[in-house]
Amino acid sequence: MNPYVTGAAIKELRENKGITQSALAEKIGVSDKTVSKWETGKGYPDITLLDPIAEALSVSIAELLSGNTIRNANVSSNMNRSKFYVCPVCGNVIHSMGEAAIHCHGVLLQPEEAVKADEDHPISVELVEDEYYVRIDHEMTKSHYISFIAAASPDRMQMVKLYPEGAAETRFKRSMVQRIYFYCNRSGLFYVNAKEAAKRAENKNV
């Protein structure tokens, strides 16, 4: 059976709530021995029990699947606090405004950590009327390429998917864009400050 929820996750969330195996079992209509089997990895709950278990533990389904309590800080989040998740199996890209438990192809994805663009991944950002023209100097082969470029403003995210053997360039509406992100399939996630990068390009062209 596919362990979509682990016994360790159930145990940790149960203990965080401060209830016994018997109390949890009573809430969801199973025996305490059944809960014990789940927590020791000798069995897994039927998928139809995920909702009752989550409700009994006062967590969401996402928290149950990940085993982590997700604080409701996302309410005040904005796009500048965005997180990007990239599936290592299929290359799927998922964007979140805050904390999330995201799975793809059975893999629990971790948010990519953005670092400042380096000399190995030079990026040019030029202001052209009301748009940023973004270009990345990259070989863009089938095995080494930029997967996406994104522009983050406080209230929106503009994202463009790129493909091998294509041009690593795009345009974004300038509207309050603060950061520009791009993802290399080998080296990970990079960012630049849009205004600073555009200023450097302007000075270079003077």
JSON list of C-alpha atoms in Angstrom, two decimals:
[
{"chain": "A", "resi": 1, "resn": "MET", "atom": "CA", "xyz": [0.00, 0.00, 0.00]},
{"chain": "A", "resi": 2, "resn": "ASN", "atom": "CA", "xyz": [1.28, 3.47, -0.83]},
{"chain": "A", "resi": 3, "resn": "PRO", "atom": "CA", "xyz": [2.27, 5.22, 2.45]},
{"chain": "A", "resi": 4, "resn": "TYR", "atom": "CA", "xyz": [0.56, 8.51, 1.60]},
{"chain": "A", "resi": 5, "resn": "VAL", "atom": "CA", "xyz": [0.56, 9.30, 5.31]},
{"chain": "A", "resi": 6, "resn": "THR", "atom": "CA", "xyz": [3.21, 7.94, 7.66]},
{"chain": "A", "resi": 7, "resn": "GLY", "atom": "CA", "xyz": [2.81, 6.61, 11.15]},
{"chain": "A", "resi": 8, "resn": "ALA", "atom": "CA", "xyz": [5.44, 9.07, 12.33]},
{"chain": "A", "resi": 9, "resn": "ALA", "atom": "CA", "xyz": [3.29, 11.94, 11.04]},
{"chain": "A", "resi": 10, "resn": "ILE", "atom": "CA", "xyz": [0.20, 10.66, 12.86]},
{"chain": "A", "resi": 11, "resn": "LYS", "atom": "CA", "xyz": [2.17, 10.12, 16.07]},
{"chain": "A", "resi": 12, "resn": "GLU", "atom": "CA", "xyz": [3.80, 13.56, 16.01]},
{"chain": "A", "resi": 13, "resn": "LEU", "atom": "CA", "xyz": [0.54, 15.38, 15.33]},
{"chain": "A", "resi": 14, "resn": "ARG", "atom": "CA", "xyz": [-1.29, 13.32, 17.96]},
{"chain": "A", "resi": 15, "resn": "GLU", "atom": "CA", "xyz": [1.36, 14.06, 20.59]},
{"chain": "A", "resi": 16, "resn": "ASN", "atom": "CA", "xyz": [1.39, 17.75, 19.66]},
{"chain": "A", "resi": 17, "resn": "LYS", "atom": "CA", "xyz": [-2.35, 17.82, 20.34]},
{"chain": "A", "resi": 18, "resn": "GLY", "atom": "CA", "xyz": [-1.81, 15.99, 23.64]},
{"chain": "A", "resi": 19, "resn": "ILE", "atom": "CA", "xyz": [-4.19, 13.07, 23.13]},
{"chain": "A", "resi": 20, "resn": "THR", "atom": "CA", "xyz": [-3.66, 9.33, 23.57]},
{"chain": "A", "resi": 21, "resn": "GLN", "atom": "CA", "xyz": [-3.92, 6.62, 20.95]},
{"chain": "A", "resi": 22, "resn": "SER", "atom": "CA", "xyz": [-7.16, 5.50, 22.59]},
{"chain": "A", "resi": 23, "resn": "ALA", "atom": "CA", "xyz": [-8.65, 9.00, 22.43]},
{"chain": "A", "resi": 24, "resn": "LEU", "atom": "CA", "xyz": [-7.74, 9.32, 18.74]},
{"chain": "A", "resi": 25, "resn": "ALA", "atom": "CA", "xyz": [-9.13, 5.87, 18.01]},
{"chain": "A", "resi": 26, "resn": "GLU", "atom": "CA", "xyz": [-12.43, 6.75, 19.68]},
{"chain": "A", "resi": 27, "resn": "LYS", "atom": "CA", "xyz": [-12.75, 9.98, 17.69]},
{"chain": "A", "resi": 28, "resn": "ILE", "atom": "CA", "xyz": [-12.40, 8.23, 14.32]},
{"chain": "A", "resi": 29, "resn": "GLY", "atom": "CA", "xyz": [-14.14, 4.94, 15.14]},
{"chain": "A", "resi": 30, "resn": "VAL", "atom": "CA", "xyz": [-11.25, 2.47, 15.14]},
{"chain": "A", "resi": 31, "resn": "SER", "atom": "CA", "xyz": [-9.48, 0.51, 17.86]},
{"chain": "A", "resi": 32, "resn": "ASP", "atom": "CA", "xyz": [-6.44, 1.79, 19.73]},
{"chain": "A", "resi": 33, "resn": "LYS", "atom": "CA", "xyz": [-4.55, -1.26, 18.39]},
{"chain": "A", "resi": 34, "resn": "THR", "atom": "CA", "xyz": [-5.24, 0.01, 14.87]},
{"chain": "A", "resi": 35, "resn": "VAL", "atom": "CA", "xyz": [-3.77, 3.42, 15.71]},
{"chain": "A", "resi": 36, "resn": "SER", "atom": "CA", "xyz": [-0.77, 1.68, 17.26]},
{"chain": "A", "resi": 37, "resn": "LYS", "atom": "CA", "xyz": [-0.23, -0.30, 14.04]},
{"chain": "A", "resi": 38, "resn": "TRP", "atom": "CA", "xyz": [-0.28, 2.90, 12.02]},
{"chain": "A", "resi": 39, "resn": "GLU", "atom": "CA", "xyz": [2.23, 4.63, 14.28]},
{"chain": "A", "resi": 40, "resn": "THR", "atom": "CA", "xyz": [4.62, 1.66, 14.25]},
{"chain": "A", "resi": 41, "resn": "GLY", "atom": "CA", "xyz": [4.49, 1.35, 10.48]},
{"chain": "A", "resi": 42, "resn": "LYS", "atom": "CA", "xyz": [2.70, -2.01, 10.50]},
{"chain": "A", "resi": 43, "resn": "GLY", "atom": "CA", "xyz": [-0.22, -0.63, 8.53]},
{"chain": "A", "resi": 44, "resn": "TYR", "atom": "CA", "xyz": [-1.69, 2.52, 7.03]},
{"chain": "A", "resi": 45, "resn": "PRO", "atom": "CA", "xyz": [-5.12, 4.11, 7.42]},
{"chain": "A", "resi": 46, "resn": "ASP", "atom": "CA", "xyz": [-7.57, 3.72, 4.59]},
{"chain": "A", "resi": 47, "resn": "ILE", "atom": "CA", "xyz": [-7.65, 6.84, 2.44]},
{"chain": "A", "resi": 48, "resn": "THR", "atom": "CA", "xyz": [-11.29, 7.39, 3.45]},
{"chain": "A", "resi": 49, "resn": "LEU", "atom": "CA", "xyz": [-10.08, 7.96, 7.03]},
{"chain": "A", "resi": 50, "resn": "LEU", "atom": "CA", "xyz": [-7.75, 10.85, 6.19]},
{"chain": "A", "resi": 51, "resn": "ASP", "atom": "CA", "xyz": [-10.45, 13.48, 6.63]},
{"chain": "A", "resi": 52, "resn": "PRO", "atom": "CA", "xyz": [-11.66, 12.12, 10.01]},
{"chain": "A", "resi": 53, "resn": "ILE", "atom": "CA", "xyz": [-8.06, 11.77, 11.24]},
{"chain": "A", "resi": 54, "resn": "ALA", "atom": "CA", "xyz": [-7.20, 15.31, 10.19]},
{"chain": "A", "resi": 55, "resn": "GLU", "atom": "CA", "xyz": [-10.34, 16.63, 11.89]},
{"chain": "A", "resi": 56, "resn": "ALA", "atom": "CA", "xyz": [-9.58, 14.69, 15.08]},
{"chain": "A", "resi": 57, "resn": "LEU", "atom": "CA", "xyz": [-6.06, 16.10, 15.17]},
{"chain": "A", "resi": 58, "resn": "SER", "atom": "CA", "xyz": [-7.28, 19.63, 14.30]},
{"chain": "A", "resi": 59, "resn": "VAL", "atom": "CA", "xyz": [-5.06, 19.88, 11.22]},
{"chain": "A", "resi": 60, "resn": "SER", "atom": "CA", "xyz": [-5.61, 20.12, 7.49]},
{"chain": "A", "resi": 61, "resn": "ILE", "atom": "CA", "xyz": [-5.17, 17.21, 5.09]},
{"chain": "A", "resi": 62, "resn": "ALA", "atom": "CA", "xyz": [-1.96, 18.87, 3.86]},
{"chain": "A", "resi": 63, "resn": "GLU", "atom": "CA", "xyz": [-0.60, 19.01, 7.41]},
{"chain": "A", "resi": 64, "resn": "LEU", "atom": "CA", "xyz": [-1.52, 15.38, 7.98]},
{"chain": "A", "resi": 65, "resn": "LEU", "atom": "CA", "xyz": [0.26, 14.27, 4.82]},
{"chain": "A", "resi": 66, "resn": "SER", "atom": "CA", "xyz": [3.39, 16.24, 5.64]},
{"chain": "A", "resi": 67, "resn": "GLY", "atom": "CA", "xyz": [3.42, 15.66, 9.39]},
{"chain": "A", "resi": 68, "resn": "ASN", "atom": "CA", "xyz": [4.06, 19.36, 9.98]},
{"chain": "A", "resi": 69, "resn": "THR", "atom": "CA", "xyz": [1.83, 22.03, 11.43]},
{"chain": "A", "resi": 70, "resn": "ILE", "atom": "CA", "xyz": [1.44, 24.83, 8.91]},
{"chain": "A", "resi": 71, "resn": "ARG", "atom": "CA", "xyz": [1.00, 28.18, 10.64]},
{"chain": "A", "resi": 72, "resn": "ASN", "atom": "CA", "xyz": [-1.65, 30.40, 9.13]},
{"chain": "A", "resi": 73, "resn": "ALA", "atom": "CA", "xyz": [0.80, 33.16, 8.25]},
{"chain": "A", "resi": 74, "resn": "ASN", "atom": "CA", "xyz": [-0.18, 33.02, 4.60]},
{"chain": "A", "resi": 75, "resn": "VAL", "atom": "CA", "xyz": [-3.09, 35.39, 5.15]},
{"chain": "A", "resi": 76, "resn": "SER", "atom": "CA", "xyz": [-0.76, 38.38, 5.25]},
{"chain": "A", "resi": 77, "resn": "SER", "atom": "CA", "xyz": [1.66, 37.03, 2.66]},
{"chain": "A", "resi": 78, "resn": "ASN", "atom": "CA", "xyz": [2.40, 38.75, -0.59]},
{"chain": "A", "resi": 79, "resn": "MET", "atom": "CA", "xyz": [4.06, 37.64, -3.79]},
{"chain": "A", "resi": 80, "resn": "ASN", "atom": "CA", "xyz": [7.44, 38.87, -2.64]},
{"chain": "A", "resi": 81, "resn": "ARG", "atom": "CA", "xyz": [7.43, 36.05, -0.09]},
{"chain": "A", "resi": 82, "resn": "SER", "atom": "CA", "xyz": [6.76, 33.50, -2.78]},
{"chain": "A", "resi": 83, "resn": "LYS", "atom": "CA", "xyz": [8.10, 29.96, -2.72]},
{"chain": "A", "resi": 84, "resn": "PHE", "atom": "CA", "xyz": [8.80, 27.80, -5.74]},
{"chain": "A", "resi": 85, "resn": "TYR", "atom": "CA", "xyz": [8.68, 24.01, -5.79]},
{"chain": "A", "resi": 86, "resn": "VAL", "atom": "CA", "xyz": [10.16, 22.00, -8.67]},
{"chain": "A", "resi": 87, "resn": "CYS", "atom": "CA", "xyz": [9.52, 18.29, -9.14]},
{"chain": "A", "resi": 88, "resn": "PRO", "atom": "CA", "xyz": [12.79, 16.39, -9.82]},
{"chain": "A", "resi": 89, "resn": "VAL", "atom": "CA", "xyz": [10.86, 13.70, -11.71]},
{"chain": "A", "resi": 90, "resn": "CYS", "atom": "CA", "xyz": [8.80, 15.66, -14.25]},
{"chain": "A", "resi": 91, "resn": "GLY", "atom": "CA", "xyz": [10.01, 19.25, -13.86]},
{"chain": "A", "resi": 92, "resn": "ASN", "atom": "CA", "xyz": [6.58, 20.47, -12.74]},
{"chain": "A", "resi": 93, "resn": "VAL", "atom": "CA", "xyz": [6.78, 23.96, -11.22]},
{"chain": "A", "resi": 94, "resn": "ILE", "atom": "CA", "xyz": [4.45, 24.94, -8.37]},
{"chain": "A", "resi": 95, "resn": "HIS", "atom": "CA", "xyz": [4.23, 28.44, -6.94]},
{"chain": "A", "resi": 96, "resn": "SER", "atom": "CA", "xyz": [2.99, 29.21, -3.43]},
{"chain": "A", "resi": 97, "resn": "MET", "atom": "CA", "xyz": [2.51, 32.49, -1.57]},
{"chain": "A", "resi": 98, "resn": "GLY", "atom": "CA", "xyz": [3.54, 30.85, 1.70]},
{"chain": "A", "resi": 99, "resn": "GLU", "atom": "CA", "xyz": [4.02, 27.56, 3.49]},
{"chain": "A", "resi": 100, "resn": "ALA", "atom": "CA", "xyz": [2.56, 24.48, 1.82]},
{"chain": "A", "resi": 101, "resn": "ALA", "atom": "CA", "xyz": [2.88, 20.69, 1.77]},
{"chain": "A", "resi": 102, "resn": "ILE", "atom": "CA", "xyz": [3.27, 19.82, -1.89]},
{"chain": "A", "resi": 103, "resn": "HIS", "atom": "CA", "xyz": [3.74, 16.39, -3.44]},
{"chain": "A", "resi": 104, "resn": "CYS", "atom": "CA", "xyz": [4.43, 15.46, -7.05]},
{"chain": "A", "resi": 105, "resn": "HIS", "atom": "CA", "xyz": [5.04, 11.92, -8.32]},
{"chain": "A", "resi": 106, "resn": "GLY", "atom": "CA", "xyz": [4.98, 10.74, -4.71]},
{"chain": "A", "resi": 107, "resn": "VAL", "atom": "CA", "xyz": [7.80, 13.09, -3.70]},
{"chain": "A", "resi": 108, "resn": "LEU", "atom": "CA", "xyz": [7.38, 15.65, -0.92]},
{"chain": "A", "resi": 109, "resn": "LEU", "atom": "CA", "xyz": [8.84, 18.77, -2.51]},
{"chain": "A", "resi": 110, "resn": "GLN", "atom": "CA", "xyz": [10.94, 21.26, -0.59]},
{"chain": "A", "resi": 111, "resn": "PRO", "atom": "CA", "xyz": [10.88, 24.96, -1.52]},
{"chain": "A", "resi": 112, "resn": "GLU", "atom": "CA", "xyz": [13.81, 26.07, -3.65]},
{"chain": "A", "resi": 113, "resn": "GLU", "atom": "CA", "xyz": [16.16, 28.48, -1.88]},
{"chain": "A", "resi": 114, "resn": "ALA", "atom": "CA", "xyz": [16.78, 31.52, -4.06]},
{"chain": "A", "resi": 115, "resn": "VAL", "atom": "CA", "xyz": [20.31, 32.94, -4.21]},
{"chain": "A", "resi": 116, "resn": "LYS", "atom": "CA", "xyz": [21.58, 36.04, -5.99]},
{"chain": "A", "resi": 117, "resn": "ALA", "atom": "CA", "xyz": [22.44, 35.51, -9.64]},
{"chain": "A", "resi": 118, "resn": "ASP", "atom": "CA", "xyz": [26.13, 34.76, -10.08]},
{"chain": "A", "resi": 119, "resn": "GLU", "atom": "CA", "xyz": [28.71, 35.09, -12.87]},
{"chain": "A", "resi": 120, "resn": "ASP", "atom": "CA", "xyz": [27.86, 31.62, -14.16]},
{"chain": "A", "resi": 121, "resn": "HIS", "atom": "CA", "xyz": [24.25, 32.72, -14.68]},
{"chain": "A", "resi": 122, "resn": "PRO", "atom": "CA", "xyz": [24.42, 36.31, -15.98]},
{"chain": "A", "resi": 123, "resn": "ILE", "atom": "CA", "xyz": [21.07, 38.02, -16.38]},
{"chain": "A", "resi": 124, "resn": "SER", "atom": "CA", "xyz": [20.25, 41.25, -18.21]},
{"chain": "A", "resi": 125, "resn": "VAL", "atom": "CA", "xyz": [17.20, 43.32, -17.25]},
{"chain": "A", "resi": 126, "resn": "GLU", "atom": "CA", "xyz": [16.38, 46.30, -19.47]},
{"chain": "A", "resi": 127, "resn": "LEU", "atom": "CA", "xyz": [13.55, 48.76, -19.04]},
{"chain": "A", "resi": 128, "resn": "VAL", "atom": "CA", "xyz": [11.74, 49.17, -22.37]},
{"chain": "A", "resi": 129, "resn": "GLU", "atom": "CA", "xyz": [8.82, 51.61, -22.02]},
{"chain": "A", "resi": 130, "resn": "ASP", "atom": "CA", "xyz": [6.49, 49.93, -19.49]},
{"chain": "A", "resi": 131, "resn": "GLU", "atom": "CA", "xyz": [8.14, 46.50, -19.62]},
{"chain": "A", "resi": 132, "resn": "TYR", "atom": "CA", "xyz": [11.22, 44.72, -18.34]},
{"chain": "A", "resi": 133, "resn": "TYR", "atom": "CA", "xyz": [13.04, 42.82, -21.05]},
{"chain": "A", "resi": 134, "resn": "VAL", "atom": "CA", "xyz": [14.83, 39.93, -19.36]},
{"chain": "A", "resi": 135, "resn": "ARG", "atom": "CA", "xyz": [17.56, 37.88, -20.99]},
{"chain": "A", "resi": 136, "resn": "ILE", "atom": "CA", "xyz": [19.75, 35.17, -19.46]},
{"chain": "A", "resi": 137, "resn": "ASP", "atom": "CA", "xyz": [23.01, 34.11, -21.07]},
{"chain": "A", "resi": 138, "resn": "HIS", "atom": "CA", "xyz": [22.59, 30.33, -20.96]},
{"chain": "A", "resi": 139, "resn": "GLU", "atom": "CA", "xyz": [23.31, 27.43, -23.30]},
{"chain": "A", "resi": 140, "resn": "MET", "atom": "CA", "xyz": [19.72, 26.11, -23.13]},
{"chain": "A", "resi": 141, "resn": "THR", "atom": "CA", "xyz": [20.51, 22.53, -24.13]},
{"chain": "A", "resi": 142, "resn": "LYS", "atom": "CA", "xyz": [18.27, 19.53, -23.49]},
{"chain": "A", "resi": 143, "resn": "SER", "atom": "CA", "xyz": [20.31, 18.60, -20.43]},
{"chain": "A", "resi": 144, "resn": "HIS", "atom": "CA", "xyz": [21.09, 22.10, -19.09]},
{"chain": "A", "resi": 145, "resn": "TYR", "atom": "CA", "xyz": [18.55, 24.88, -19.37]},
{"chain": "A", "resi": 146, "resn": "ILE", "atom": "CA", "xyz": [16.55, 27.61, -17.65]},
{"chain": "A", "resi": 147, "resn": "SER", "atom": "CA", "xyz": [13.15, 26.17, -16.74]},
{"chain": "A", "resi": 148, "resn": "PHE", "atom": "CA", "xyz": [11.25, 29.39, -15.97]},
{"chain": "A", "resi": 149, "resn": "ILE", "atom": "CA", "xyz": [11.57, 33.11, -15.35]},
{"chain": "A", "resi": 150, "resn": "ALA", "atom": "CA", "xyz": [9.22, 34.91, -12.97]},
{"chain": "A", "resi": 151, "resn": "ALA", "atom": "CA", "xyz": [8.65, 38.51, -11.90]},
{"chain": "A", "resi": 152, "resn": "ALA", "atom": "CA", "xyz": [7.27, 39.18, -8.41]},
{"chain": "A", "resi": 153, "resn": "SER", "atom": "CA", "xyz": [5.28, 42.24, -7.37]},
{"chain": "A", "resi": 154, "resn": "PRO", "atom": "CA", "xyz": [3.50, 42.67, -4.02]},
{"chain": "A", "resi": 155, "resn": "ASP", "atom": "CA", "xyz": [0.16, 41.70, -5.57]},
{"chain": "A", "resi": 156, "resn": "ARG", "atom": "CA", "xyz": [0.99, 39.44, -8.53]},
{"chain": "A", "resi": 157, "resn": "MET", "atom": "CA", "xyz": [3.37, 36.91, -10.00]},
{"chain": "A", "resi": 158, "resn": "GLN", "atom": "CA", "xyz": [4.19, 36.83, -13.71]},
{"chain": "A", "resi": 159, "resn": "MET", "atom": "CA", "xyz": [5.75, 33.55, -14.80]},
{"chain": "A", "resi": 160, "resn": "VAL", "atom": "CA", "xyz": [6.99, 32.30, -18.16]},
{"chain": "A", "resi": 161, "resn": "LYS", "atom": "CA", "xyz": [7.87, 28.66, -18.79]},
{"chain": "A", "resi": 162, "resn": "LEU", "atom": "CA", "xyz": [10.95, 28.09, -20.94]},
{"chain": "A", "resi": 163, "resn": "TYR", "atom": "CA", "xyz": [12.07, 25.03, -22.86]},
{"chain": "A", "resi": 164, "resn": "PRO", "atom": "CA", "xyz": [15.41, 23.52, -23.96]},
{"chain": "A", "resi": 165, "resn": "GLU", "atom": "CA", "xyz": [16.85, 24.84, -27.22]},
{"chain": "A", "resi": 166, "resn": "GLY", "atom": "CA", "xyz": [14.69, 27.95, -26.94]},
{"chain": "A", "resi": 167, "resn": "ALA", "atom": "CA", "xyz": [15.72, 31.49, -26.03]},
{"chain": "A", "resi": 168, "resn": "ALA", "atom": "CA", "xyz": [16.15, 32.30, -22.34]},
{"chain": "A", "resi": 169, "resn": "GLU", "atom": "CA", "xyz": [14.37, 35.63, -22.60]},
{"chain": "A", "resi": 170, "resn": "THR", "atom": "CA", "xyz": [10.98, 37.20, -22.00]},
{"chain": "A", "resi": 171, "resn": "ARG", "atom": "CA", "xyz": [9.17, 40.44, -21.19]},
{"chain": "A", "resi": 172, "resn": "PHE", "atom": "CA", "xyz": [7.23, 41.39, -18.07]},
{"chain": "A", "resi": 173, "resn": "LYS", "atom": "CA", "xyz": [4.90, 44.27, -17.34]},
{"chain": "A", "resi": 174, "resn": "ARG", "atom": "CA", "xyz": [6.88, 46.63, -15.12]},
{"chain": "A", "resi": 175, "resn": "SER", "atom": "CA", "xyz": [3.98, 47.22, -12.68]},
{"chain": "A", "resi": 176, "resn": "MET", "atom": "CA", "xyz": [5.71, 47.29, -9.27]},
{"chain": "A", "resi": 177, "resn": "VAL", "atom": "CA", "xyz": [8.00, 44.33, -10.09]},
{"chain": "A", "resi": 178, "resn": "GLN", "atom": "CA", "xyz": [10.58, 44.03, -7.34]},
{"chain": "A", "resi": 179, "resn": "ARG", "atom": "CA", "xyz": [12.31, 40.70, -7.86]},
{"chain": "A", "resi": 180, "resn": "ILE", "atom": "CA", "xyz": [12.97, 38.58, -10.92]},
{"chain": "A", "resi": 181, "resn": "TYR", "atom": "CA", "xyz": [13.55, 34.85, -10.40]},
{"chain": "A", "resi": 182, "resn": "PHE", "atom": "CA", "xyz": [14.85, 32.20, -12.75]},
{"chain": "A", "resi": 183, "resn": "TYR", "atom": "CA", "xyz": [15.49, 28.50, -12.30]},
{"chain": "A", "resi": 184, "resn": "CYS", "atom": "CA", "xyz": [18.38, 26.48, -13.75]},
{"chain": "A", "resi": 185, "resn": "ASN", "atom": "CA", "xyz": [17.71, 22.75, -13.83]},
{"chain": "A", "resi": 186, "resn": "ARG", "atom": "CA", "xyz": [21.24, 22.05, -12.58]},
{"chain": "A", "resi": 187, "resn": "SER", "atom": "CA", "xyz": [22.04, 24.96, -10.29]},
{"chain": "A", "resi": 188, "resn": "GLY", "atom": "CA", "xyz": [18.68, 25.87, -8.79]},
{"chain": "A", "resi": 189, "resn": "LEU", "atom": "CA", "xyz": [16.82, 29.13, -8.16]},
{"chain": "A", "resi": 190, "resn": "PHE", "atom": "CA", "xyz": [18.34, 32.59, -8.63]},
{"chain": "A", "resi": 191, "resn": "TYR", "atom": "CA", "xyz": [17.04, 36.13, -8.24]},
{"chain": "A", "resi": 192, "resn": "VAL", "atom": "CA", "xyz": [17.92, 39.75, -8.96]},
{"chain": "A", "resi": 193, "resn": "ASN", "atom": "CA", "xyz": [16.45, 43.03, -7.79]},
{"chain": "A", "resi": 194, "resn": "ALA", "atom": "CA", "xyz": [14.63, 44.31, -10.90]},
{"chain": "A", "resi": 195, "resn": "LYS", "atom": "CA", "xyz": [15.33, 48.02, -10.40]},
{"chain": "A", "resi": 196, "resn": "GLU", "atom": "CA", "xyz": [19.00, 47.50, -9.56]},
{"chain": "A", "resi": 197, "resn": "ALA", "atom": "CA", "xyz": [19.52, 45.21, -12.55]},
{"chain": "A", "resi": 198, "resn": "ALA", "atom": "CA", "xyz": [17.77, 47.66, -14.90]},
{"chain": "A", "resi": 199, "resn": "LYS", "atom": "CA", "xyz": [19.87, 50.52, -13.53]},
{"chain": "A", "resi": 200, "resn": "ARG", "atom": "CA", "xyz": [23.09, 48.59, -14.17]},
{"chain": "A", "resi": 201, "resn": "ALA", "atom": "CA", "xyz": [21.98, 47.93, -17.75]},
{"chain": "A", "resi": 202, "resn": "GLU", "atom": "CA", "xyz": [21.15, 51.62, -18.25]},
{"chain": "A", "resi": 203, "resn": "ASN", "atom": "CA", "xyz": [24.54, 52.74, -16.94]},
{"chain": "A", "resi": 204, "resn": "LYS", "atom": "CA", "xyz": [26.28, 50.18, -19.12]},
{"chain": "A", "resi": 205, "resn": "ASN", "atom": "CA", "xyz": [24.55, 51.52, -22.22]},
{"chain": "A", "resi": 206, "resn": "VAL", "atom": "CA", "xyz": [25.35, 55.16, -21.49]}
]
